[in-house]
């Protein structure tokens, strides 16, 4: 065999290579199959057991009433009927809707602005980038506790600073609508550095010759942004939009948990938090699964709309 | 390109100054809470709410308290142990699977890859409840296994490593195979050593994600001995709601390892987000 194929020569297809006689009864092709199977086995099994089966189970569980340890009772669409009549669930869906619709665009604009800012090669850019990325490194549990401390009505540094400037403080986490706004602002604070880096990567892939040509033609910064940056950044924008939407619809549980516990008056009770409390607070695993499946359905539909509206972030359309 | 017009040059200069001020302002907004956390954790109980940045009475007592009165040493160990085991095992499994999917030829390869890729769309909070049921059925509640095993399997790592192996020079492994090495030997002696840069970059992110994980450890453990630092600090905070000097010392302990990781590996992390975020 070594005499047939010189070592070091790259060959694309060698399925027809002769089987090595004697030493190994399996043909080379079959040895490759076996090796591949064994290499994939640990992860394949794990993904099946801890991702695939749970995914199927989440749909199945929605049709059962699960009580205590391991007793299941088929209830058909009972959980879904209950869901449609549960005002708390719809309230949490409404809050999730507001949360997503405000958070995603704000996060998008802030991150894009920061990406553009970091591209200007200002003095100290390295430091700015480090500072802006830092909140992403910290767990949401810690972020929640830290901001809860800083936003305290009476003794928090935010209100104290406002008082020092002669302004009235706000009950940042004490009034439902304001608390939701506060949660959104903190999520922007956490995530903007990460998406900034992604936008920056996209921006750096745009050839600088385009900008030079535009400048020679007398295009100002706004024209340059509209006719070069925005169209060429579309794949990145699309990626950020989808990622942040999915993250917003199903994430943030840790922050809500340590900062507001869904309050005040359920003002920050996102759907995922309501589902969590139904499952692990009240043991309503079946009902919670039904709501979870519904949330996934909404998320998929929402993502499909984004795909449709943005044309999956391709360059070629005119807007 | 260079400004010949002095008015335009000056305008550009003021524009850049304005942008720099904006960047400074944004950096202050992101850094101030951390600064506040650090200095407040050295304040006494009486002064923690005094609204001053520099502690008037500087004390280490808060840190002594969380390590002696509360078992933060154990929680730190649990977090380190769980995150480290997940990271090492996950990278090992992922690189094996990714290598096979990228470089070995076998029937159904693309189908298997598509299937694995599809699991990327399933976000963790959504399958939390059924995953809990599966883990309970396997008898892994309230154990290190329950904390570790389900967190290992994640298609994202497989996907990134496969991309990396697709661009690998084929000559090396061909030569090794022709020399009679088994596929395992090729993987272990040739492929794995050559993947060190990407594996170390991924290791940082895996460790980070698992160190900061909160919801799964909260769900899967009730035994206080198995608490990880994130759930421990949340529980400690809910029990001592007004003692912010202690709580902040706890959050410092929970956050400091990741801040240290960030300071040391910043450049590498930024680079890998840039490439992995999009490709």
Coordinates of C-alpha atoms in Angstrom, one line a residue:
Chain A
X1 CA 0.0 0.0 0.0
X2 CA 2.8 2.4 0.8
X3 CA 4.3 1.7 -2.5
X4 CA 1.0 2.5 -4.3
X5 CA 0.4 5.9 -2.7
X6 CA 3.3 8.1 -1.8
X7 CA 3.0 9.4 1.7
X8 CA 2.1 13.1 1.8
X9 CA 0.2 13.1 -1.4
X10 CA -3.3 14.5 -0.9
X11 CA -6.0 12.4 -2.4
X12 CA -9.6 13.5 -2.3
X13 CA -11.4 10.3 -2.8
X14 CA -9.9 6.9 -2.0
X15 CA -12.9 4.8 -1.2
X16 CA -11.6 2.5 -4.0
X17 CA -8.3 2.0 -2.2
X18 CA -7.5 -1.6 -1.9
X19 CA -8.1 -3.3 1.4
X20 CA -5.0 -3.9 3.4
X21 CA -4.7 -7.7 3.5
X22 CA -3.6 -9.7 6.5
X23 CA -3.1 -7.2 9.3
X24 CA -6.7 -6.1 9.6
X25 CA -9.7 -8.0 8.3
X26 CA -11.8 -4.9 7.9
X27 CA -11.4 -2.9 4.8
X28 CA -10.0 0.6 5.2
X29 CA -13.4 2.0 4.2
X30 CA -15.1 0.1 7.0
X31 CA -12.5 1.0 9.5
X32 CA -13.2 4.6 8.7
X33 CA -16.9 4.1 9.2
X34 CA -16.3 2.4 12.5
X35 CA -14.0 5.2 13.7
X36 CA -16.5 7.9 12.7
X37 CA -19.2 6.1 14.5
X38 CA -17.2 5.8 17.7
X39 CA -16.0 9.4 17.4
X40 CA -19.5 10.7 17.2
X41 CA -21.1 8.3 19.7
X42 CA -20.4 10.2 23.0
X43 CA -21.8 13.5 21.7
X44 CA -24.5 12.0 19.6
X45 CA -25.8 10.0 22.6
X46 CA -25.6 13.0 24.9
X47 CA -27.3 15.3 22.5
X48 CA -30.1 12.8 22.0
X49 CA -30.6 12.2 25.7
X50 CA -30.2 15.8 27.0
X51 CA -31.5 17.8 24.0
X52 CA -33.4 15.7 21.5
X53 CA -35.6 13.7 23.9
X54 CA -36.3 16.8 26.2
X55 CA -37.4 18.7 23.1
X56 CA -39.9 15.9 22.1
X57 CA -40.9 15.5 25.7
X58 CA -41.7 19.2 26.1
X59 CA -44.4 18.8 23.5
X60 CA -45.7 15.5 24.9
X61 CA -45.7 16.7 28.5
X62 CA -48.0 19.5 27.5
X63 CA -50.8 16.9 27.2
X64 CA -50.4 15.5 30.6
X65 CA -51.1 16.5 34.1
X66 CA -48.0 15.7 36.1
X67 CA -48.3 15.5 39.8
X68 CA -45.7 15.0 42.5
X69 CA -43.1 12.3 41.7
X70 CA -43.9 10.5 38.5
X71 CA -47.6 10.3 38.2
X72 CA -48.9 11.3 34.7
X73 CA -52.4 11.7 33.7
X74 CA -53.5 12.3 30.1
X75 CA -55.5 15.5 29.8
X76 CA -55.5 16.1 26.1
X77 CA -55.7 19.8 25.3
X78 CA -56.7 20.5 29.0
X79 CA -53.5 22.4 29.7
X80 CA -53.9 24.5 26.5
X81 CA -57.5 25.3 27.4
X82 CA -56.4 26.3 30.9
X83 CA -53.6 28.4 29.3
X84 CA -56.0 30.3 27.1
X85 CA -58.1 31.2 30.1
X86 CA -55.2 32.1 32.4
X87 CA -55.1 35.9 32.7
X88 CA -51.7 35.7 34.4
X89 CA -50.2 33.9 31.4
X90 CA -51.5 36.4 28.9
X91 CA -50.3 39.2 31.2
X92 CA -46.8 37.6 31.1
X93 CA -47.0 37.2 27.3
X94 CA -47.9 40.9 27.0
X95 CA -44.9 41.8 29.2
X96 CA -42.7 39.6 27.2
X97 CA -44.0 41.3 24.0
X98 CA -43.2 44.8 25.3
X99 CA -39.9 43.6 26.6
X100 CA -38.8 42.1 23.2
X101 CA -40.2 44.9 21.1
X102 CA -38.4 47.5 23.1
X103 CA -35.2 45.6 24.0
X104 CA -34.3 44.3 20.6
X105 CA -34.3 47.6 18.6
X106 CA -32.7 49.5 21.5
X107 CA -30.0 46.9 21.9
X108 CA -29.5 46.8 18.1
X109 CA -29.1 50.6 17.8
X110 CA -26.9 51.0 20.8
X111 CA -24.6 48.1 19.8
X112 CA -24.4 49.4 16.2
X113 CA -23.6 52.9 17.4
X114 CA -20.9 51.5 19.7
X115 CA -19.5 49.4 16.9
X116 CA -19.3 52.5 14.7
X117 CA -17.7 54.4 17.5
X118 CA -15.0 51.8 18.1
X119 CA -14.2 51.8 14.4
X120 CA -13.2 55.5 14.5
X121 CA -9.7 54.6 15.9
X122 CA -10.1 57.1 18.7
X123 CA -7.3 57.4 21.3
X124 CA -7.9 54.8 23.9
X125 CA -10.2 52.5 21.8
X126 CA -8.7 49.4 23.4
X127 CA -9.7 50.7 26.8
X128 CA -13.2 51.6 25.7
X129 CA -13.7 48.2 24.1
X130 CA -12.6 46.5 27.3
X131 CA -14.8 48.6 29.5
X132 CA -17.9 48.1 27.3
X133 CA -17.4 44.4 27.1
X134 CA -16.9 43.9 30.9
X135 CA -20.6 43.6 31.9
X136 CA -21.0 40.6 29.5
X137 CA -18.5 38.7 31.6
X138 CA -20.5 38.9 34.8
X139 CA -23.4 36.5 35.6
X140 CA -26.9 37.9 35.4
X141 CA -27.4 36.8 39.0
X142 CA -24.6 39.1 40.2
X143 CA -25.8 41.8 37.8
X144 CA -29.3 41.6 39.3
X145 CA -28.0 41.9 42.9
X146 CA -25.6 44.7 42.1
X147 CA -28.3 46.9 40.3
X148 CA -30.8 46.1 43.0
X149 CA -28.4 47.6 45.5
X150 CA -27.7 50.7 43.3
X151 CA -31.3 51.3 42.5
X152 CA -32.7 51.1 46.0
X153 CA -35.3 53.8 46.6
X154 CA -33.9 55.3 49.7
X155 CA -30.2 54.4 49.9
X156 CA -29.3 53.5 46.4
X157 CA -26.5 55.4 44.7
X158 CA -28.6 56.3 41.7
X159 CA -31.3 58.1 43.6
X160 CA -28.7 59.7 46.0
X161 CA -26.9 61.1 43.0
X162 CA -30.2 62.4 41.5
X163 CA -31.0 64.1 44.8
X164 CA -27.5 65.6 44.9
X165 CA -28.2 67.1 41.5
X166 CA -31.5 68.5 42.8
X167 CA -33.7 66.0 41.0
X168 CA -36.4 63.7 42.4
X169 CA -35.4 60.0 42.6
X170 CA -37.6 57.3 41.1
X171 CA -38.8 54.1 42.5
X172 CA -36.9 52.2 39.8
X173 CA -38.0 48.8 40.8
X174 CA -41.1 49.7 42.7
X175 CA -43.5 50.7 40.0
X176 CA -44.5 48.0 37.4
X177 CA -44.0 49.9 34.1
X178 CA -40.8 51.6 35.3
X179 CA -39.4 48.3 36.6
X180 CA -39.8 46.7 33.2
X181 CA -38.0 49.7 31.7
X182 CA -35.2 49.3 34.2
X183 CA -34.9 45.6 33.4
X184 CA -34.6 46.4 29.7
X185 CA -32.0 49.1 30.3
X186 CA -29.9 46.7 32.4
X187 CA -30.1 44.0 29.7
X188 CA -28.9 46.6 27.2
X189 CA -26.1 47.4 29.6
X190 CA -25.1 43.7 29.8
X191 CA -25.4 42.8 26.2
X192 CA -24.3 45.9 24.2
X193 CA -20.6 45.1 24.5
X194 CA -21.0 41.6 23.0
X195 CA -23.1 42.8 20.0
X196 CA -20.7 45.7 19.6
X197 CA -17.9 43.3 19.0
X198 CA -20.0 41.4 16.4
X199 CA -20.9 44.7 14.6
X200 CA -17.3 45.8 14.8
X201 CA -16.2 42.5 13.0
X202 CA -18.8 43.2 10.3
X203 CA -17.7 46.8 9.9
X204 CA -14.1 45.8 9.6
X205 CA -14.9 43.5 6.7
X206 CA -16.2 46.4 4.6
X207 CA -13.3 47.4 2.3
X208 CA -12.0 50.9 3.2
X209 CA -11.7 51.7 -0.5
X210 CA -15.4 52.2 -0.7
X211 CA -15.3 54.9 1.9
X212 CA -12.4 56.6 0.2
X213 CA -14.2 56.6 -3.1
X214 CA -17.3 58.0 -1.5
X215 CA -15.3 60.8 0.2
X216 CA -13.7 61.7 -3.1
X217 CA -17.3 62.0 -4.5
X218 CA -18.1 64.3 -1.6
X219 CA -20.4 62.0 0.4
X220 CA -20.8 63.0 4.0
X221 CA -20.9 60.6 7.0
X222 CA -24.6 60.0 6.8
X223 CA -24.6 59.3 3.0
X224 CA -21.6 57.0 3.6
X225 CA -23.5 55.1 6.3
X226 CA -26.7 54.8 4.3
X227 CA -25.2 53.8 1.0
X228 CA -22.2 51.7 2.1
X229 CA -22.2 50.7 5.7
X230 CA -25.9 49.8 6.1
X231 CA -26.3 47.6 2.9
X232 CA -23.0 45.8 3.4
X233 CA -23.6 45.3 7.1
X234 CA -26.9 43.5 6.4
X235 CA -25.7 39.9 7.1
X236 CA -24.3 41.0 10.5
X237 CA -27.5 43.0 11.3
X238 CA -29.6 40.0 10.5
X239 CA -27.5 37.8 12.7
X240 CA -27.7 40.2 15.6
X241 CA -31.5 40.7 15.2
X242 CA -32.2 36.9 15.2
X243 CA -29.8 36.2 18.1
X244 CA -31.1 39.0 20.3
X245 CA -34.7 38.2 19.6
X246 CA -34.4 34.6 20.5
X247 CA -32.3 35.5 23.6
X248 CA -34.9 38.1 24.7
X249 CA -37.9 35.8 24.3
X250 CA -36.5 33.0 26.4
X251 CA -33.7 34.5 28.5
X252 CA -33.3 36.9 31.4
X253 CA -34.6 34.4 33.9
X254 CA -31.5 34.8 36.1
X255 CA -31.8 38.6 36.2
X256 CA -35.5 38.6 37.0
X257 CA -34.9 35.9 39.7
X258 CA -32.3 37.9 41.7
X259 CA -33.5 41.5 41.0
X260 CA -37.3 41.6 40.9
X261 CA -38.8 38.1 41.3
X262 CA -41.3 39.1 38.7
X263 CA -42.6 42.0 40.7
X264 CA -43.7 44.6 41.5
X265 CA -47.3 43.5 40.9
X266 CA -46.0 41.0 38.3
X267 CA -44.8 44.0 36.2
X268 CA -41.6 42.1 35.3
X269 CA -43.0 38.6 35.2
X270 CA -41.8 37.6 31.7
X271 CA -43.4 34.5 30.2
X272 CA -40.3 32.4 30.8
X273 CA -40.4 33.4 34.5
X274 CA -44.1 32.6 34.9
X275 CA -43.5 29.2 33.3
X276 CA -40.6 28.6 35.6
X277 CA -42.6 29.4 38.7
X278 CA -45.5 27.3 37.6
X279 CA -43.1 24.3 37.1
X280 CA -40.7 24.5 39.9
X281 CA -42.7 26.6 42.4
X282 CA -46.1 24.8 42.1
X283 CA -45.0 21.5 40.5
X284 CA -47.3 22.1 37.5
X285 CA -44.9 20.5 35.0
X286 CA -47.5 19.6 32.5
X287 CA -49.1 22.9 32.4
X288 CA -45.7 24.7 32.3
X289 CA -44.7 22.5 29.4
X290 CA -47.8 23.4 27.4
X291 CA -47.0 27.1 28.0
X292 CA -43.4 26.5 27.1
X293 CA -44.4 24.9 23.8
X294 CA -46.7 27.8 23.0
X295 CA -43.8 30.2 23.7
X296 CA -41.5 28.3 21.4
X297 CA -44.3 28.4 18.7
X298 CA -44.5 32.2 19.1
X299 CA -40.8 32.5 19.0
X300 CA -40.5 30.5 15.7
X301 CA -43.3 32.5 14.1
X302 CA -41.6 35.8 15.2
X303 CA -38.3 34.6 13.8
X304 CA -40.0 33.6 10.6
X305 CA -41.4 37.1 10.3
X306 CA -37.9 38.6 10.8
X307 CA -36.5 36.2 8.2
X308 CA -39.2 37.3 5.7
X309 CA -39.0 41.0 6.4
X310 CA -35.2 41.3 6.3
X311 CA -34.8 38.8 3.4
X312 CA -32.4 36.8 5.7
X313 CA -29.9 39.7 5.5
X314 CA -28.9 39.3 1.9
X315 CA -27.1 42.0 0.1
X316 CA -28.9 41.9 -3.2
X317 CA -32.2 43.7 -2.5
X318 CA -32.3 47.4 -2.9
X319 CA -33.3 48.6 0.5
Chain B
X1 CA -7.6 62.3 1.3
X2 CA -5.6 64.4 3.7
X3 CA -7.5 67.6 4.6
X4 CA -6.0 70.5 2.7
X5 CA -8.8 72.8 4.0
X6 CA -8.0 74.0 7.5
X7 CA -11.6 74.6 8.4
X8 CA -12.6 71.0 7.5
X9 CA -9.7 69.7 9.4
X10 CA -10.6 71.6 12.5
X11 CA -14.2 70.5 12.2
X12 CA -13.1 66.9 11.9
X13 CA -10.9 67.3 15.0
X14 CA -13.8 68.7 17.1
X15 CA -16.0 65.9 15.8
X16 CA -13.4 63.3 16.9
X17 CA -13.1 65.0 20.3
X18 CA -16.9 64.8 20.7
X19 CA -16.8 61.1 19.8
X20 CA -14.0 60.5 22.3
X21 CA -16.1 62.2 25.0
X22 CA -19.0 60.0 24.1
X23 CA -16.8 56.9 24.3
X24 CA -15.5 58.0 27.7
X25 CA -19.1 58.6 28.9
X26 CA -20.2 55.1 27.8
X27 CA -17.2 53.5 29.4
X28 CA -17.9 55.3 32.7
X29 CA -21.5 54.0 32.6
X30 CA -20.3 50.4 32.2
X31 CA -17.5 50.6 34.6
X32 CA -19.1 52.6 37.4
X33 CA -21.3 49.8 38.8
X34 CA -18.2 47.6 39.1
X35 CA -16.2 50.3 40.8
X36 CA -19.2 50.8 43.1
X37 CA -19.4 47.0 43.9
X38 CA -15.6 46.9 44.6
X39 CA -15.5 49.8 47.0
X40 CA -18.8 49.1 48.7
X41 CA -17.6 45.6 49.5
X42 CA -14.9 47.1 51.7
X43 CA -17.4 49.2 53.6
X44 CA -18.8 48.4 57.0
X45 CA -22.4 47.6 57.6
X46 CA -23.0 51.1 58.9
X47 CA -21.4 52.9 55.9
X48 CA -22.4 50.6 53.0
X49 CA -25.3 52.9 52.2
X50 CA -23.6 56.2 52.7
X51 CA -23.4 57.0 49.0
X52 CA -19.7 57.7 49.0
X53 CA -17.4 56.1 46.5
X54 CA -14.4 55.8 48.8
X55 CA -15.0 53.9 52.0
X56 CA -14.6 56.1 55.1
X57 CA -13.9 53.0 57.1
X58 CA -12.0 50.4 55.2
X59 CA -12.6 46.7 56.2
X60 CA -11.9 43.2 55.0
X61 CA -14.5 41.8 57.4
X62 CA -17.2 41.3 54.8
X63 CA -14.9 38.8 52.9
X64 CA -13.9 37.1 56.1
X65 CA -17.6 36.8 56.9
X66 CA -18.6 35.1 53.6
X67 CA -15.8 32.6 53.9
X68 CA -16.2 31.8 57.5
X69 CA -19.9 32.3 58.4
X70 CA -21.1 31.2 55.0
X71 CA -19.4 28.4 53.1
X72 CA -18.3 30.4 50.1
X73 CA -15.1 28.4 49.9
X74 CA -17.1 25.3 49.2
X75 CA -19.3 27.1 46.6
X76 CA -16.3 28.4 44.9
X77 CA -14.8 24.9 44.7
X78 CA -18.1 23.5 43.4
X79 CA -18.2 26.2 40.6
X80 CA -14.5 25.5 39.7
X81 CA -14.9 21.8 39.7
X82 CA -18.2 21.7 37.8
X83 CA -17.1 24.3 35.2
X84 CA -13.7 22.7 34.7
X85 CA -15.0 19.1 34.2
X86 CA -17.7 20.3 31.8
X87 CA -15.2 22.3 29.8
X88 CA -12.6 19.5 29.5
X89 CA -15.0 16.7 28.7
X90 CA -17.1 18.8 26.4
X91 CA -14.1 19.9 24.3
X92 CA -12.8 16.4 24.1
X93 CA -16.2 15.0 22.9
X94 CA -16.9 17.9 20.6
X95 CA -13.5 17.8 18.9
X96 CA -13.9 14.0 18.3
X97 CA -17.4 14.4 16.9
X98 CA -16.4 17.5 14.9
X99 CA -13.3 15.7 13.5
X100 CA -15.3 12.8 12.3
X101 CA -18.0 15.1 10.8
X102 CA -15.4 17.2 9.0
X103 CA -12.8 14.7 7.8
X104 CA -13.9 11.1 7.9
X105 CA -16.0 9.6 5.1
X106 CA -19.0 7.6 6.0
X107 CA -22.6 7.3 4.9
X108 CA -25.1 9.7 6.4
X109 CA -22.5 12.2 7.4
X110 CA -24.4 15.3 6.2
X111 CA -27.7 14.0 7.7
X112 CA -26.1 13.6 11.1
X113 CA -24.5 17.0 10.9
X114 CA -27.8 18.6 10.0
X115 CA -29.5 16.8 12.9
X116 CA -26.8 18.1 15.3
X117 CA -27.0 21.5 13.8
X118 CA -30.7 21.6 14.3
X119 CA -30.3 21.2 18.1
X120 CA -28.6 24.6 18.1
X121 CA -32.1 26.2 17.6
X122 CA -33.3 24.8 20.9
X123 CA -32.5 27.2 23.6
X124 CA -31.8 25.9 27.1
X125 CA -34.6 27.6 29.1
X126 CA -37.2 26.1 26.8
X127 CA -36.3 22.5 27.5
X128 CA -35.6 23.2 31.2
X129 CA -38.7 21.3 32.4
X130 CA -38.4 18.1 30.3
X131 CA -34.6 18.1 30.9
X132 CA -35.3 18.2 34.6
X133 CA -37.7 15.2 34.1
X134 CA -35.0 13.2 32.2
X135 CA -32.4 13.9 34.8
X136 CA -34.7 13.0 37.6
X137 CA -35.6 9.8 35.8
X138 CA -31.8 9.0 35.5
X139 CA -31.5 9.5 39.3
X140 CA -29.0 12.4 38.9
X141 CA -30.9 15.1 40.9
X142 CA -28.8 16.5 43.7
X143 CA -25.5 15.2 42.5
X144 CA -22.4 16.5 40.7
X145 CA -23.4 14.3 37.8
X146 CA -26.7 16.2 37.5
X147 CA -24.8 19.5 37.5
X148 CA -22.2 18.3 35.0
X149 CA -23.5 15.8 32.5
X150 CA -26.4 17.6 30.9
X151 CA -24.3 20.8 30.5
X152 CA -21.7 19.0 28.4
X153 CA -23.7 18.5 25.3
X154 CA -24.0 21.5 23.1
X155 CA -23.9 21.6 19.4
X156 CA -22.3 25.0 19.2
X157 CA -18.9 23.7 20.1
X158 CA -19.2 20.9 17.5
X159 CA -20.2 23.3 14.9
X160 CA -17.3 25.7 15.5
X161 CA -14.7 22.9 15.7
X162 CA -16.1 21.3 12.5
X163 CA -15.6 24.6 10.7
X164 CA -12.0 24.6 12.0
X165 CA -11.3 21.0 10.9
X166 CA -12.7 21.6 7.4
X167 CA -9.9 24.0 6.8
X168 CA -7.2 21.6 8.1
X169 CA -4.3 20.5 5.8
X170 CA -5.2 17.0 4.7
X171 CA -1.6 15.9 4.0
X172 CA -0.7 15.4 7.6
X173 CA -3.5 12.9 8.4
X174 CA -3.1 11.2 5.1
X175 CA 0.5 10.6 5.7
X176 CA -0.2 9.2 9.2
X177 CA -3.0 6.9 7.9
X178 CA -0.8 5.6 5.1
X179 CA 1.9 4.9 7.6
X180 CA -0.6 2.6 9.3
X181 CA -1.8 4.7 12.1
X182 CA -5.3 4.0 13.3
X183 CA -7.9 6.9 13.1
X184 CA -7.7 7.2 16.8
X185 CA -3.9 7.7 16.7
X186 CA -4.3 10.2 13.9
X187 CA -6.8 12.1 16.0
X188 CA -4.8 11.9 19.2
X189 CA -1.3 12.5 17.9
X190 CA -1.9 14.8 14.9
X191 CA -5.3 16.5 15.0
X192 CA -5.7 17.2 18.7
X193 CA -2.3 18.9 19.2
X194 CA -3.0 21.0 16.1
X195 CA -6.3 22.2 17.5
X196 CA -4.8 23.8 20.6
X197 CA -5.5 27.4 19.6
X198 CA -9.2 26.9 18.9
X199 CA -9.6 24.6 21.9
X200 CA -8.1 27.1 24.3
X201 CA -10.3 29.8 22.9
X202 CA -13.4 27.7 23.3
X203 CA -12.3 26.6 26.7
X204 CA -12.5 30.2 27.9
X205 CA -16.1 30.5 26.7
X206 CA -17.2 27.2 28.0
X207 CA -15.7 27.9 31.4
X208 CA -17.3 31.4 31.4
X209 CA -20.7 30.1 30.4
X210 CA -20.7 27.4 33.1
X211 CA -19.3 29.6 35.8
X212 CA -22.1 32.1 35.2
X213 CA -24.8 29.4 34.8
X214 CA -27.6 29.9 37.3
X215 CA -30.9 28.4 36.3
X216 CA -29.8 24.8 35.8
X217 CA -27.9 24.5 39.0
X218 CA -30.9 26.1 40.8
X219 CA -33.2 23.5 39.4
X220 CA -31.1 20.4 39.7
X221 CA -29.8 20.8 43.3
X222 CA -31.3 21.3 46.7
X223 CA -28.5 20.0 48.8
X224 CA -26.6 23.1 50.2
X225 CA -23.3 21.2 49.8
X226 CA -23.8 21.1 46.0
X227 CA -24.5 24.8 45.6
X228 CA -22.5 26.6 43.0
X229 CA -21.4 30.2 43.7
X230 CA -24.1 31.8 41.6
X231 CA -27.0 30.1 43.3
X232 CA -25.3 30.4 46.7
X233 CA -25.0 34.2 46.3
X234 CA -28.6 34.5 45.2
X235 CA -29.8 32.5 48.2
X236 CA -27.5 34.3 50.6
X237 CA -28.9 37.7 49.3
X238 CA -32.5 36.6 49.8
X239 CA -31.7 35.6 53.4
X240 CA -29.8 38.8 54.3
X241 CA -31.7 41.3 52.3
X242 CA -30.3 44.5 54.0
X243 CA -26.8 43.4 54.7
X244 CA -25.4 44.7 51.4
X245 CA -21.8 44.8 52.7
X246 CA -21.9 41.0 52.9
X247 CA -23.9 40.5 49.7
X248 CA -21.5 42.7 47.7
X249 CA -18.5 40.8 49.1
X250 CA -20.2 37.7 47.9
X251 CA -20.9 39.1 44.4
X252 CA -17.2 40.1 44.3
X253 CA -16.1 36.6 45.0
X254 CA -18.5 35.3 42.3
X255 CA -17.5 37.9 39.7
X256 CA -13.7 38.2 40.3
X257 CA -12.6 35.0 38.6
X258 CA -14.4 36.0 35.4
X259 CA -13.0 39.5 35.5
X260 CA -9.5 38.0 36.0
X261 CA -10.1 35.6 33.0
X262 CA -11.2 38.6 31.0
X263 CA -8.2 40.7 31.9
X264 CA -5.8 37.9 30.9
X265 CA -7.6 36.6 27.7
X266 CA -9.3 39.7 26.5
X267 CA -7.7 39.9 23.1
X268 CA -8.2 36.2 22.4
X269 CA -11.9 36.4 23.4
X270 CA -12.6 39.4 21.3
X271 CA -11.0 37.7 18.3
X272 CA -12.9 34.5 18.8
X273 CA -16.2 36.3 19.1
X274 CA -15.5 38.1 15.9
X275 CA -14.9 34.9 14.0
X276 CA -17.3 32.5 15.7
X277 CA -20.2 34.9 16.0
X278 CA -20.7 34.9 12.3
X279 CA -19.1 31.9 10.7

